[in-house]
Short mmCIF file of C-alpha atoms in Angstrom, two decimals:
data_model
loop_
_atom_site.label_atom_id
_atom_site.label_comp_id
_atom_site.label_asym_id
_atom_site.label_seq_id
_atom_site.Cartn_x
_atom_site.Cartn_y
_atom_site.Cartn_z
CA MET E 38 2.13 -14.32 9.74
CA ILE E 39 3.25 -15.22 6.19
CA GLY E 40 1.32 -12.22 4.85
CA PHE E 41 2.94 -9.85 7.34
CA LEU E 42 6.43 -11.23 6.64
CA THR E 43 5.86 -10.96 2.88
CA LEU E 44 4.91 -7.30 3.15
CA LEU E 45 7.86 -6.66 5.46
CA LYS E 46 10.15 -8.42 2.96
CA ARG E 47 8.72 -6.19 0.21
CA GLU E 48 9.54 -3.10 2.24
CA ILE E 49 13.09 -4.29 2.87
CA VAL E 50 13.70 -5.41 -0.72
CA ARG E 51 12.37 -2.04 -1.89
CA PHE E 52 15.12 -0.08 -0.17
CA LEU E 53 17.89 -2.68 -0.54
CA LYS E 54 17.41 -3.00 -4.32
CA ASP E 55 17.66 0.77 -4.51
CA ALA E 56 20.53 1.11 -2.02
CA LEU E 57 22.32 3.69 -4.17
CA ASP E 58 19.37 5.98 -3.52
CA THR E 59 18.26 4.86 -0.07
CA ILE E 60 21.34 3.77 1.90
CA VAL E 61 24.47 5.25 0.35
CA PRO E 62 23.56 8.99 0.00
CA PRO E 63 22.30 9.46 3.59
CA THR E 64 25.34 7.61 4.93
CA VAL E 65 27.77 9.67 2.85
CA GLY E 66 25.94 12.88 3.78
CA VAL E 67 26.34 12.28 7.50
CA ILE E 68 29.98 11.21 7.08
CA LEU E 69 30.60 14.60 5.44
CA PHE E 70 29.02 16.26 8.49
CA MET E 71 31.40 14.20 10.65
CA LEU E 72 34.42 15.30 8.66
CA ILE E 73 33.45 18.97 8.66
CA PHE E 74 32.05 19.39 12.18
CA GLY E 75 34.11 16.71 13.83
CA LEU E 76 37.53 16.98 12.29
CA ALA E 77 37.74 20.36 10.55
CA LEU E 78 35.84 22.58 13.00
CA GLY E 79 36.00 20.30 16.04
CA ALA E 80 39.72 20.79 16.51
CA ARG E 81 39.13 24.53 16.99
CA LEU E 82 36.18 24.11 19.35
CA GLY E 83 38.07 22.23 22.03
CA GLU E 84 36.04 20.34 24.62
CA VAL E 85 32.30 20.42 25.12
CA ASP E 86 30.81 18.97 28.32
CA GLY E 87 34.23 17.56 29.14
CA VAL E 88 34.79 15.61 25.89
CA PRO E 89 36.46 16.56 22.57
CA TYR E 90 33.94 18.14 20.19
CA ILE E 91 34.33 15.30 17.68
CA GLN E 92 33.17 12.83 20.35
CA PHE E 93 30.41 15.17 21.46
CA VAL E 94 28.93 15.50 17.99
CA MET E 95 29.08 11.84 16.89
CA PRO E 96 26.10 10.44 18.85
CA GLY E 97 23.86 13.19 17.49
CA LEU E 98 24.96 12.51 13.93
CA ILE E 99 24.20 8.81 14.36
CA LEU E 100 20.79 9.77 15.73
CA ILE E 101 20.11 12.08 12.77
CA SER E 102 20.74 9.14 10.41
CA VAL E 103 18.34 6.92 12.31
CA ILE E 104 15.67 9.65 12.45
CA ARG E 105 15.83 10.69 8.80
CA ASN E 106 15.91 7.20 7.32
CA SER E 107 13.27 5.76 9.62
CA PHE E 108 11.02 8.64 8.61
CA MET E 109 11.75 8.66 4.87
CA ASN E 110 11.20 4.97 4.16
CA PRO E 111 7.56 4.62 5.22
CA ALA E 112 6.68 8.13 4.02
CA TYR E 113 7.94 7.50 0.48
CA SER E 114 7.01 3.83 0.26
CA LEU E 115 3.46 4.41 1.43
CA PHE E 116 2.87 7.44 -0.73
CA GLN E 117 4.38 5.67 -3.75
CA SER E 118 2.05 2.70 -3.23
CA ARG E 119 -0.91 5.09 -2.97
CA TRP E 120 0.26 7.05 -6.01
CA GLU E 121 0.75 3.97 -8.19
CA GLY E 122 -2.33 2.23 -6.84
CA ASN E 123 -0.61 -0.97 -5.71
CA ILE E 124 -1.64 -0.21 -2.11
CA ALA E 125 -4.80 -2.01 -3.27
CA ASP E 126 -2.78 -5.26 -3.34
CA PHE E 127 -2.41 -5.07 0.44
CA LEU E 128 -5.87 -3.68 1.13
CA VAL E 129 -7.75 -6.45 -0.72
CA SER E 130 -5.60 -9.18 0.86
CA PRO E 131 -6.39 -10.88 4.18
CA LEU E 132 -3.76 -8.71 5.90
CA SER E 133 -5.26 -6.71 8.76
CA HIS E 134 -4.87 -2.94 8.76
CA THR E 135 -2.61 -3.25 11.80
CA GLN E 136 -0.37 -5.78 10.03
CA ILE E 137 -0.02 -3.51 6.99
CA ALA E 138 0.86 -0.50 9.13
CA LEU E 139 3.33 -2.43 11.29
CA ALA E 140 5.11 -4.01 8.31
CA ILE E 141 5.57 -0.59 6.71
CA ILE E 142 6.77 0.92 10.01
CA LEU E 143 9.15 -1.97 10.63
CA GLY E 144 10.62 -1.51 7.13
CA GLY E 145 11.43 2.07 8.12
CA VAL E 146 12.90 0.96 11.44
CA LEU E 147 15.26 -1.45 9.69
CA ARG E 148 16.43 1.15 7.17
CA GLY E 149 17.00 3.65 9.98
CA LEU E 150 19.01 1.15 12.00
CA ILE E 151 21.05 -0.02 9.00
CA VAL E 152 22.07 3.54 8.06
CA GLY E 153 22.63 4.34 11.75
CA ALA E 154 24.93 1.31 12.08
CA LEU E 155 26.90 2.29 8.95
CA VAL E 156 27.34 5.82 10.27
CA LEU E 157 28.42 4.44 13.63
CA CYS E 158 31.06 2.30 11.91
CA ALA E 159 32.31 5.37 10.05
CA ALA E 160 32.42 7.30 13.34
CA LEU E 161 34.70 4.67 14.84
CA PHE E 162 37.27 5.39 12.13
CA LEU E 163 37.37 9.04 13.20
CA THR E 164 37.27 8.87 16.99
CA ASP E 165 36.91 6.59 19.99
CA LEU E 166 33.45 6.17 21.44
CA PRO E 167 33.16 4.57 24.89
CA PHE E 168 29.64 3.08 24.43
CA ALA E 169 28.85 3.59 28.11
CA GLN E 170 25.42 1.90 28.03
CA PRO E 171 25.33 -0.36 24.95
CA VAL E 172 22.00 -2.05 25.73
CA LEU E 173 20.28 1.22 26.51
CA LEU E 174 21.87 2.73 23.40
CA PHE E 175 20.30 0.04 21.22
CA ILE E 176 16.91 0.37 22.94
CA TYR E 177 17.16 4.12 22.46
CA ALA E 178 17.98 3.86 18.73
CA LEU E 179 15.19 1.31 18.30
CA ALA E 180 12.65 3.53 20.08
CA VAL E 181 13.69 6.60 18.06
CA SER E 182 13.41 4.68 14.79
CA VAL E 183 9.98 3.28 15.71
CA GLY E 184 8.72 6.76 16.59
CA PHE E 185 9.96 8.43 13.42
CA ALA E 186 8.88 5.51 11.23
CA GLY E 187 5.41 5.99 12.73
CA LEU E 188 5.61 9.69 11.84
CA GLY E 189 6.71 8.76 8.31
CA CYS E 190 3.72 6.45 8.05
CA ILE E 191 1.38 9.29 9.05
CA VAL E 192 2.97 11.64 6.49
CA GLY E 193 2.83 8.91 3.79
CA LEU E 194 -0.91 8.66 4.40
CA TRP E 195 -1.54 12.38 4.77
CA THR E 196 0.33 13.77 1.77
CA LYS E 197 -1.41 14.26 -1.56
CA GLY E 198 1.80 14.71 -3.53
CA TRP E 199 5.53 14.01 -3.41
CA GLU E 200 6.14 17.56 -2.26
CA GLY E 201 4.23 16.84 0.97
CA VAL E 202 6.97 14.51 2.24
CA ASN E 203 9.66 17.05 1.33
CA THR E 204 7.68 19.85 3.00
CA VAL E 205 7.51 17.95 6.28
CA ASN E 206 11.17 17.06 5.93
CA THR E 207 12.23 20.67 5.29
CA PHE E 208 9.89 22.55 7.61
CA VAL E 209 9.47 20.10 10.49
CA LEU E 210 12.20 17.48 10.59
CA ASP E 211 15.18 19.66 9.58
CA PRO E 212 14.46 22.44 12.14
CA LEU E 213 13.82 19.85 14.86
CA VAL E 214 17.09 18.09 14.11
CA MET E 215 19.22 21.20 13.55
CA LEU E 216 17.89 22.91 16.68
CA GLY E 217 17.84 19.65 18.64
CA GLY E 218 21.23 19.75 20.30
CA VAL E 219 23.11 17.62 17.78
CA PHE E 220 25.82 20.21 17.14
CA TYR E 221 25.72 22.05 20.46
CA SER E 222 24.53 21.55 24.01
CA LEU E 223 21.84 23.66 25.63
CA GLU E 224 24.52 25.08 27.95
CA MET E 225 26.51 26.38 24.95
CA VAL E 226 23.62 28.57 23.76
CA ARG E 227 22.51 30.00 27.10
CA GLY E 228 21.61 33.65 26.54
CA VAL E 229 21.64 33.37 22.72
CA PRO E 230 18.43 34.96 21.47
CA ILE E 231 16.04 32.78 19.45
CA ILE E 232 18.34 29.76 19.53
CA GLU E 233 18.13 29.14 23.27
CA PRO E 234 14.32 29.17 23.57
CA LEU E 235 13.89 27.14 20.37
CA THR E 236 16.41 24.58 21.56
CA ALA E 237 14.95 24.44 25.05
CA LEU E 238 11.42 23.91 23.71
CA ASN E 239 12.49 21.25 21.22
CA PRO E 240 11.86 17.73 22.56
CA LEU E 241 14.64 16.40 20.32
CA THR E 242 17.15 18.33 22.45
CA TYR E 243 16.41 16.03 25.38
CA ILE E 244 16.20 12.93 23.19
CA THR E 245 19.59 13.74 21.61
CA GLU E 246 21.16 14.53 24.98
CA GLY E 247 19.91 11.29 26.49
CA PHE E 248 21.21 9.31 23.51
CA ARG E 249 24.56 11.07 23.80
CA GLN E 250 24.79 10.01 27.44
CA THR E 251 24.22 6.35 26.50
CA VAL E 252 27.21 6.58 24.14
CA LEU E 253 29.56 8.84 26.12
CA GLY E 254 28.40 8.11 29.67
CA GLY E 255 26.95 10.58 32.13
CA SER E 256 23.69 11.35 33.80
CA GLU E 257 21.27 8.42 34.01
CA ALA E 258 18.48 10.87 34.69
CA GLN E 259 19.08 12.52 31.30
CA MET E 260 19.19 9.11 29.61
CA LEU E 261 15.88 8.11 31.12
CA THR E 262 14.24 11.50 30.47
CA GLY E 263 15.23 11.26 26.82
CA LEU E 264 14.13 7.64 26.59
CA GLY E 265 10.80 8.48 28.20
CA LEU E 266 10.21 11.26 25.68
CA THR E 267 11.21 8.92 22.85
CA LEU E 268 8.82 6.22 24.00
CA ALA E 269 6.01 8.76 24.35
CA LEU E 270 6.70 10.07 20.83
CA GLY E 271 6.79 6.50 19.50
CA ALA E 272 3.52 5.55 21.21
CA ILE E 273 1.76 8.66 19.84
CA CYS E 274 3.05 8.31 16.27
CA VAL E 275 2.59 4.55 15.96
CA GLY E 276 -0.82 4.74 17.66
CA ALA E 277 -1.93 7.52 15.31
CA ALA E 278 -0.65 5.60 12.26
CA LEU E 279 -2.60 2.49 13.33
CA VAL E 280 -5.77 4.52 13.83
CA LEU E 281 -5.40 6.18 10.43
CA PHE E 282 -4.96 2.77 8.77
CA ARG E 283 -7.95 1.38 10.62
CA VAL E 284 -10.24 4.20 9.47
CA GLY E 285 -8.80 4.00 5.94
CA TYR E 286 -7.59 7.63 5.92
CA HIS E 287 -6.67 8.46 2.31
CA LEU E 288 -6.77 4.72 1.60
CA LYS E 289 -10.46 4.09 1.12
CA ALA E 290 -12.86 6.39 -0.71
CA MET Z 253 -29.51 -23.97 0.66
CA SER Z 254 -26.15 -22.19 0.48
CA THR Z 255 -25.87 -18.45 1.00
CA PRO Z 256 -25.31 -16.34 -2.15
CA ALA Z 257 -21.77 -15.69 -3.32
CA ILE Z 258 -22.39 -11.94 -2.99
CA SER Z 259 -25.42 -10.27 -1.46
CA ILE Z 260 -25.71 -6.49 -1.75
CA GLU Z 261 -28.44 -4.92 0.38
CA HIS Z 262 -29.58 -1.32 -0.07
CA LEU Z 263 -26.07 -0.15 -0.91
CA ARG Z 264 -25.68 3.61 -1.12
CA LYS Z 265 -22.45 5.47 -1.73
CA CYS Z 266 -22.20 9.25 -1.90
CA TYR Z 267 -19.18 11.39 -2.70
CA GLY Z 268 -20.31 14.73 -1.31
CA ASP Z 269 -23.45 15.62 -3.26
CA LEU Z 270 -22.83 12.99 -5.91
CA VAL Z 271 -24.74 9.74 -5.41
CA ALA Z 272 -22.55 7.09 -7.06
CA VAL Z 273 -24.66 4.09 -6.00
CA ASP Z 274 -28.24 4.51 -4.91
CA ASP Z 275 -30.11 1.84 -2.94
CA LEU Z 276 -28.66 -1.08 -4.88
CA THR Z 277 -29.91 -4.51 -3.87
CA LEU Z 278 -28.91 -7.67 -5.71
CA GLN Z 279 -27.72 -11.20 -5.15
CA ILE Z 280 -25.14 -13.13 -7.11
CA GLU Z 281 -25.44 -16.88 -6.70
CA ARG Z 282 -22.51 -19.20 -6.16
CA GLY Z 283 -21.05 -20.42 -9.43
CA GLU Z 284 -22.81 -17.72 -11.41
CA PHE Z 285 -21.25 -15.69 -14.23
CA PHE Z 286 -22.68 -12.25 -13.54
CA GLY Z 287 -22.30 -9.02 -15.50
CA LEU Z 288 -22.46 -5.49 -14.19
CA LEU Z 289 -23.28 -3.17 -17.08
CA GLY Z 290 -23.72 0.54 -17.37
CA PRO Z 291 -22.28 3.65 -18.99
CA ASN Z 292 -19.31 5.50 -17.51
CA GLY Z 293 -20.18 6.82 -14.06
CA ALA Z 294 -23.02 4.33 -13.57
CA GLY Z 295 -21.52 3.06 -10.31
CA LYS Z 296 -20.03 -0.25 -11.51
CA THR Z 297 -16.50 0.26 -10.19
CA THR Z 298 -17.79 1.84 -6.98
CA THR Z 299 -19.95 -1.23 -6.40
CA ILE Z 300 -17.17 -3.75 -6.85
CA ASN Z 301 -14.70 -1.65 -4.89
CA THR Z 302 -17.21 -1.60 -2.05
CA VAL Z 303 -17.42 -5.40 -2.16
CA VAL Z 304 -13.63 -5.71 -1.77
CA GLY Z 305 -13.37 -2.97 0.86
CA LEU Z 306 -11.62 -0.27 -1.16
CA VAL Z 307 -14.67 1.97 -0.86
CA LYS Z 308 -16.61 2.55 2.35
CA PRO Z 309 -20.38 2.39 1.85
CA THR Z 310 -22.42 5.38 2.99
CA SER Z 311 -25.13 2.91 4.02
CA GLY Z 312 -26.24 -0.63 3.27
CA HIS Z 313 -24.65 -4.03 3.72
CA ILE Z 314 -22.61 -6.47 1.68
CA PHE Z 315 -22.28 -10.15 2.46
CA VAL Z 316 -19.88 -12.54 0.76
CA HIS Z 317 -20.63 -16.24 1.31
CA GLY Z 318 -22.74 -15.00 4.24
CA LEU Z 319 -19.86 -13.04 5.82
CA ASP Z 320 -20.19 -9.32 6.48
CA ALA Z 321 -17.74 -7.67 4.05
CA LEU Z 322 -16.92 -4.89 6.52
CA ARG Z 323 -16.66 -6.79 9.79
CA ASP Z 324 -15.16 -10.03 8.40
CA TYR Z 325 -13.05 -8.36 5.74
CA ARG Z 326 -10.06 -10.65 6.21
CA ARG Z 327 -12.08 -13.85 5.63
CA VAL Z 328 -13.98 -12.18 2.80
CA HIS Z 329 -10.76 -11.15 1.06
CA ARG Z 330 -9.57 -14.77 1.08
CA LEU Z 331 -12.60 -15.67 -1.04
CA ILE Z 332 -12.10 -12.96 -3.65
CA GLY Z 333 -9.59 -12.36 -6.41
CA ILE Z 334 -9.84 -9.01 -8.18
CA ALA Z 335 -8.39 -7.66 -11.39
CA HIS Z 336 -8.79 -3.90 -11.47
CA GLN Z 337 -9.58 -1.85 -14.53
CA GLU Z 338 -6.34 0.10 -14.21
CA ILE Z 339 -3.18 -1.91 -14.66
CA ILE Z 340 -2.04 -1.97 -11.05
CA LEU Z 341 1.13 -4.01 -10.71
CA ASP Z 342 3.82 -3.56 -8.07
CA GLY Z 343 6.38 -3.47 -10.85
CA GLN Z 344 8.87 -0.88 -9.69
CA PHE Z 345 11.34 -3.45 -8.45
CA LEU Z 346 9.62 -6.82 -8.98
CA ASN Z 347 9.49 -8.97 -12.10
CA ALA Z 348 6.41 -10.84 -13.34
CA ARG Z 349 7.07 -14.02 -11.35
CA GLU Z 350 7.94 -12.09 -8.19
CA ILE Z 351 4.70 -10.11 -8.49
CA LEU Z 352 2.78 -13.41 -8.37
CA LEU Z 353 4.89 -14.77 -5.48
CA TYR Z 354 4.40 -11.64 -3.38
CA GLN Z 355 0.68 -11.74 -4.12
CA ALA Z 356 0.59 -15.33 -2.84
CA GLY Z 357 2.49 -14.25 0.25
CA TYR Z 358 -0.03 -11.53 1.09
CA PHE Z 359 -2.65 -14.28 1.06
CA GLY Z 360 -0.62 -16.41 3.45
CA ILE Z 361 0.48 -19.03 0.91
CA PRO Z 362 3.93 -20.42 1.78
CA PRO Z 363 6.66 -20.28 -0.92
CA ARG Z 364 6.71 -24.08 -1.43
CA ARG Z 365 3.09 -23.88 -2.64
CA ALA Z 366 3.31 -20.46 -4.23
CA LYS Z 367 6.19 -21.25 -6.60
CA PRO Z 368 4.55 -24.13 -8.53
CA ARG Z 369 1.27 -22.18 -8.59
CA ALA Z 370 3.00 -19.08 -10.02
CA ASP Z 371 4.80 -21.19 -12.64
CA GLU Z 372 1.55 -22.94 -13.59
CA LEU Z 373 -0.24 -19.61 -14.07
CA LEU Z 374 2.67 -18.10 -16.00
CA GLU Z 375 2.52 -21.09 -18.38
CA ARG Z 376 -1.26 -20.99 -18.63
CA PHE Z 377 -1.34 -17.28 -19.42
CA GLY Z 378 1.52 -17.47 -21.93
CA LEU Z 379 3.86 -15.47 -19.74
CA TRP Z 380 6.54 -18.08 -18.99
CA GLU Z 381 9.04 -16.48 -21.36
CA LYS Z 382 8.42 -13.16 -19.64
CA ARG Z 383 8.71 -14.43 -16.07
CA SER Z 384 11.85 -12.40 -15.37
CA ALA Z 385 10.62 -9.27 -17.16
CA ARG Z 386 9.75 -6.07 -15.35
CA VAL Z 387 6.26 -4.68 -15.86
CA ARG Z 388 7.52 -1.89 -18.14
CA GLU Z 389 8.91 -4.56 -20.49
CA LEU Z 390 5.50 -6.21 -20.93
CA SER Z 391 3.00 -5.39 -23.66
CA GLY Z 392 -0.50 -4.20 -22.78
CA GLY Z 393 -1.92 -7.66 -23.38
CA GLN Z 394 0.74 -9.33 -21.25
CA LYS Z 395 0.02 -6.89 -18.41
CA ARG Z 396 -3.70 -7.73 -18.64
CA ARG Z 397 -2.90 -11.45 -18.46
CA LEU Z 398 -0.54 -10.91 -15.54
CA LEU Z 399 -3.30 -9.01 -13.72
CA LEU Z 400 -5.63 -11.96 -14.20
CA ALA Z 401 -2.96 -14.45 -13.10
CA LYS Z 402 -2.38 -12.32 -9.98
CA ALA Z 403 -6.07 -12.37 -9.16
CA LEU Z 404 -6.05 -16.18 -9.45
CA MET Z 405 -2.89 -16.83 -7.38
CA HIS Z 406 -4.76 -17.78 -4.21
CA ASP Z 407 -7.36 -19.82 -6.12
CA PRO Z 408 -10.31 -17.64 -5.04
CA GLU Z 409 -13.93 -18.76 -5.00
CA ILE Z 410 -15.03 -15.46 -6.52
CA LEU Z 411 -13.31 -13.61 -9.32
CA ILE Z 412 -14.13 -9.93 -9.76
CA LEU Z 413 -13.03 -8.35 -13.02
CA ASP Z 414 -13.36 -4.68 -13.78
CA GLU Z 415 -13.34 -4.24 -17.56
CA PRO Z 416 -10.85 -7.08 -18.09
CA THR Z 417 -10.83 -6.76 -21.88
CA ALA Z 418 -10.67 -2.97 -22.09
CA GLY Z 419 -8.18 -2.07 -24.79
CA ALA Z 420 -7.53 -5.72 -25.67
CA ASP Z 421 -7.29 -6.72 -29.32
CA VAL Z 422 -9.60 -9.39 -30.76
CA GLU Z 423 -7.18 -12.27 -30.22
CA LEU Z 424 -6.47 -11.34 -26.61
CA ARG Z 425 -10.15 -10.81 -25.94
CA LEU Z 426 -10.95 -14.32 -27.22
CA GLN Z 427 -8.12 -15.76 -25.11
CA LEU Z 428 -9.38 -13.99 -22.00
CA TRP Z 429 -12.95 -15.16 -22.66
CA GLU Z 430 -11.74 -18.74 -22.94
CA MET Z 431 -9.82 -18.40 -19.66
CA LEU Z 432 -12.83 -16.95 -17.87
CA GLN Z 433 -15.12 -19.66 -19.19
CA SER Z 434 -12.64 -22.30 -18.07
CA PHE Z 435 -12.57 -20.75 -14.59
CA HIS Z 436 -16.37 -20.67 -14.55
CA ARG Z 437 -16.55 -24.35 -15.52
CA GLN Z 438 -14.69 -25.10 -12.28
CA GLY Z 439 -17.74 -23.84 -10.41
CA LYS Z 440 -16.31 -20.46 -9.44
CA THR Z 441 -18.32 -17.25 -9.30
CA ILE Z 442 -17.42 -14.45 -11.69
CA LEU Z 443 -18.52 -10.84 -11.38
CA LEU Z 444 -17.61 -8.90 -14.47
CA THR Z 445 -18.03 -5.25 -15.41
CA THR Z 446 -17.84 -4.46 -19.08
CA HIS Z 447 -18.75 -1.93 -21.70
CA TYR Z 448 -18.90 -4.62 -24.36
CA LEU Z 449 -22.45 -5.90 -24.48
CA GLU Z 450 -21.47 -8.69 -26.85
CA GLU Z 451 -19.06 -9.87 -24.16
CA ALA Z 452 -21.77 -9.75 -21.50
CA GLU Z 453 -24.25 -11.59 -23.71
CA ARG Z 454 -21.73 -14.27 -24.61
CA LEU Z 455 -20.36 -14.89 -21.11
CA CYS Z 456 -22.88 -13.85 -18.47
CA GLU Z 457 -25.79 -15.91 -17.19
CA ARG Z 458 -27.38 -12.81 -15.69
CA VAL Z 459 -26.63 -9.12 -15.96
CA VAL Z 460 -27.63 -5.99 -14.12
CA ILE Z 461 -27.84 -2.66 -15.90
CA LEU Z 462 -26.97 0.33 -13.75
CA HIS Z 463 -27.53 3.94 -14.64
CA GLU Z 464 -26.73 6.91 -12.42
CA GLY Z 465 -26.15 4.53 -9.54
CA ARG Z 466 -29.57 2.88 -9.73
CA LEU Z 467 -30.54 -0.59 -10.85
CA ARG Z 468 -32.47 -0.32 -14.13
CA ALA Z 469 -32.77 -3.98 -15.14
CA LEU Z 470 -31.76 -7.38 -13.85
CA GLY Z 471 -32.00 -10.77 -15.52
CA ALA Z 472 -30.60 -13.13 -18.11
CA PRO Z 473 -29.64 -11.32 -21.35
CA ALA Z 474 -32.24 -13.28 -23.37
CA GLU Z 475 -34.91 -12.60 -20.77
CA LEU Z 476 -34.16 -8.86 -20.84
CA ARG Z 477 -34.35 -8.80 -24.64
CA ARG Z 478 -37.68 -10.59 -24.51
CA SER Z 479 -39.23 -8.47 -21.78
CA HIS Z 480 -38.13 -5.25 -23.52
CA HIS Z 481 -39.17 -6.54 -26.96
CA ARG Z 482 -35.72 -5.95 -28.40
CA GLU Z 483 -33.54 -8.11 -30.60
CA ARG Z 484 -30.24 -7.02 -29.15
CA LEU Z 485 -29.08 -6.44 -25.59
CA GLU Z 486 -27.49 -3.24 -26.84
CA ASP Z 487 -30.95 -1.85 -27.67
CA VAL Z 488 -32.23 -2.76 -24.21
CA PHE Z 489 -29.22 -1.02 -22.74
CA LEU Z 490 -29.75 2.14 -24.79
CA GLU Z 491 -33.43 2.19 -23.98
CA LEU Z 492 -32.72 2.05 -20.27
CA VAL Z 493 -29.77 4.40 -20.29
CA ARG Z 494 -31.02 7.00 -22.74
CA GLY Z 495 -34.71 6.45 -22.17
CA GLU Z 496 -35.05 5.94 -25.92
CA GLN Z 497 -38.37 4.59 -27.10
CA GLU Z 498 -39.18 3.63 -30.64
#
């Protein structure tokens, strides 16, 4: 257990010592989204699904923060350790492959939740949020962060260069997030070519909608559908990351 | 009779068409100072990286203190400390002392035991003044010593050193030799790869000479000189590696 906790501590210290690069910019970035989409444009958009647009958009923006930061931390940390060679420190220690993978994933989860919490605090300065299902909300955020930290772990193992992480971020994560119902509901884009089918096919649409319901209140069925999808995503990504560690994918020659 | 410190049985490692290690079988006894010699690309680093689990063997088996290095890797890793040829130090955000403390943590050593051990090694390796320095602030020699201190943090039974004196000046090389001999006097096993045959002859009780992944000679340096009718180990090495005959 000491070995696992030491590696987890390393992962946490890594992003906390570099908070000006790892915590502050993503938080500020999402706050800017809040100001622009929530305050500036939101006032002109009126109500969406029966709530002011600023309230509608906030849960999605919190979720974006959790997703991005949970993904980035393991992806960069793992690739950096591979790049610099110090991954060998963990691999020649008595830590099991599962312990190494879980410590790296958990580091990502904590960064995702920390940035998510900071963004949530900022959101409370701009609007009221009812927090309809606080326990489910936390479980939801935790499950999302675990899933995307698992994905980050897979990308950190897969990539052969720094650009690999950015490529996944730009061509996979950004489209998923932007077309995932953060800024609009599926109902708002009914009949809009390209956007409607892409949004309807995107699993993040249902995850975002479910998360929104835990914050704003609403359909329990949507909450549970989204949570189910999140848990499935988490199980697949974390399971795949554990398997890749076990077989030594891009870790052992 | 105790099992060997390291037993390598018919080890073969291929990278595509390249055979890096070819049917290597050897035993290193407990408490032995053993040298792994060979030119670049002979398979030395591949062999030791296979022992510590950084390289997956294509075929063959490795046992450490009788434990299967693949199946029992966690127990095997507790027995081994390794200093790699490249200077690999997690120095992006950790200082010299923290590097040692984290290393101890990975091996399950609690902080109350790790701190005095780290301080003892920092003193012993002449790094106490540099304990708060980042890796980039250390000289090449200090980095080499820190690597060795890191390998010793968990007080391993077996120390594996891949070219530990590469690039070291004469003074540092003598210091490192003295440290290794002191470690050996404690009854620990040392497996050393080196390009310096003088180093191998001075430190190692037995050496193996590898060439193109195959074992070409095995024995005590003096015994190899005698059996090959050469005055210097270097000549034996060249004969085996180049196939030179007088």
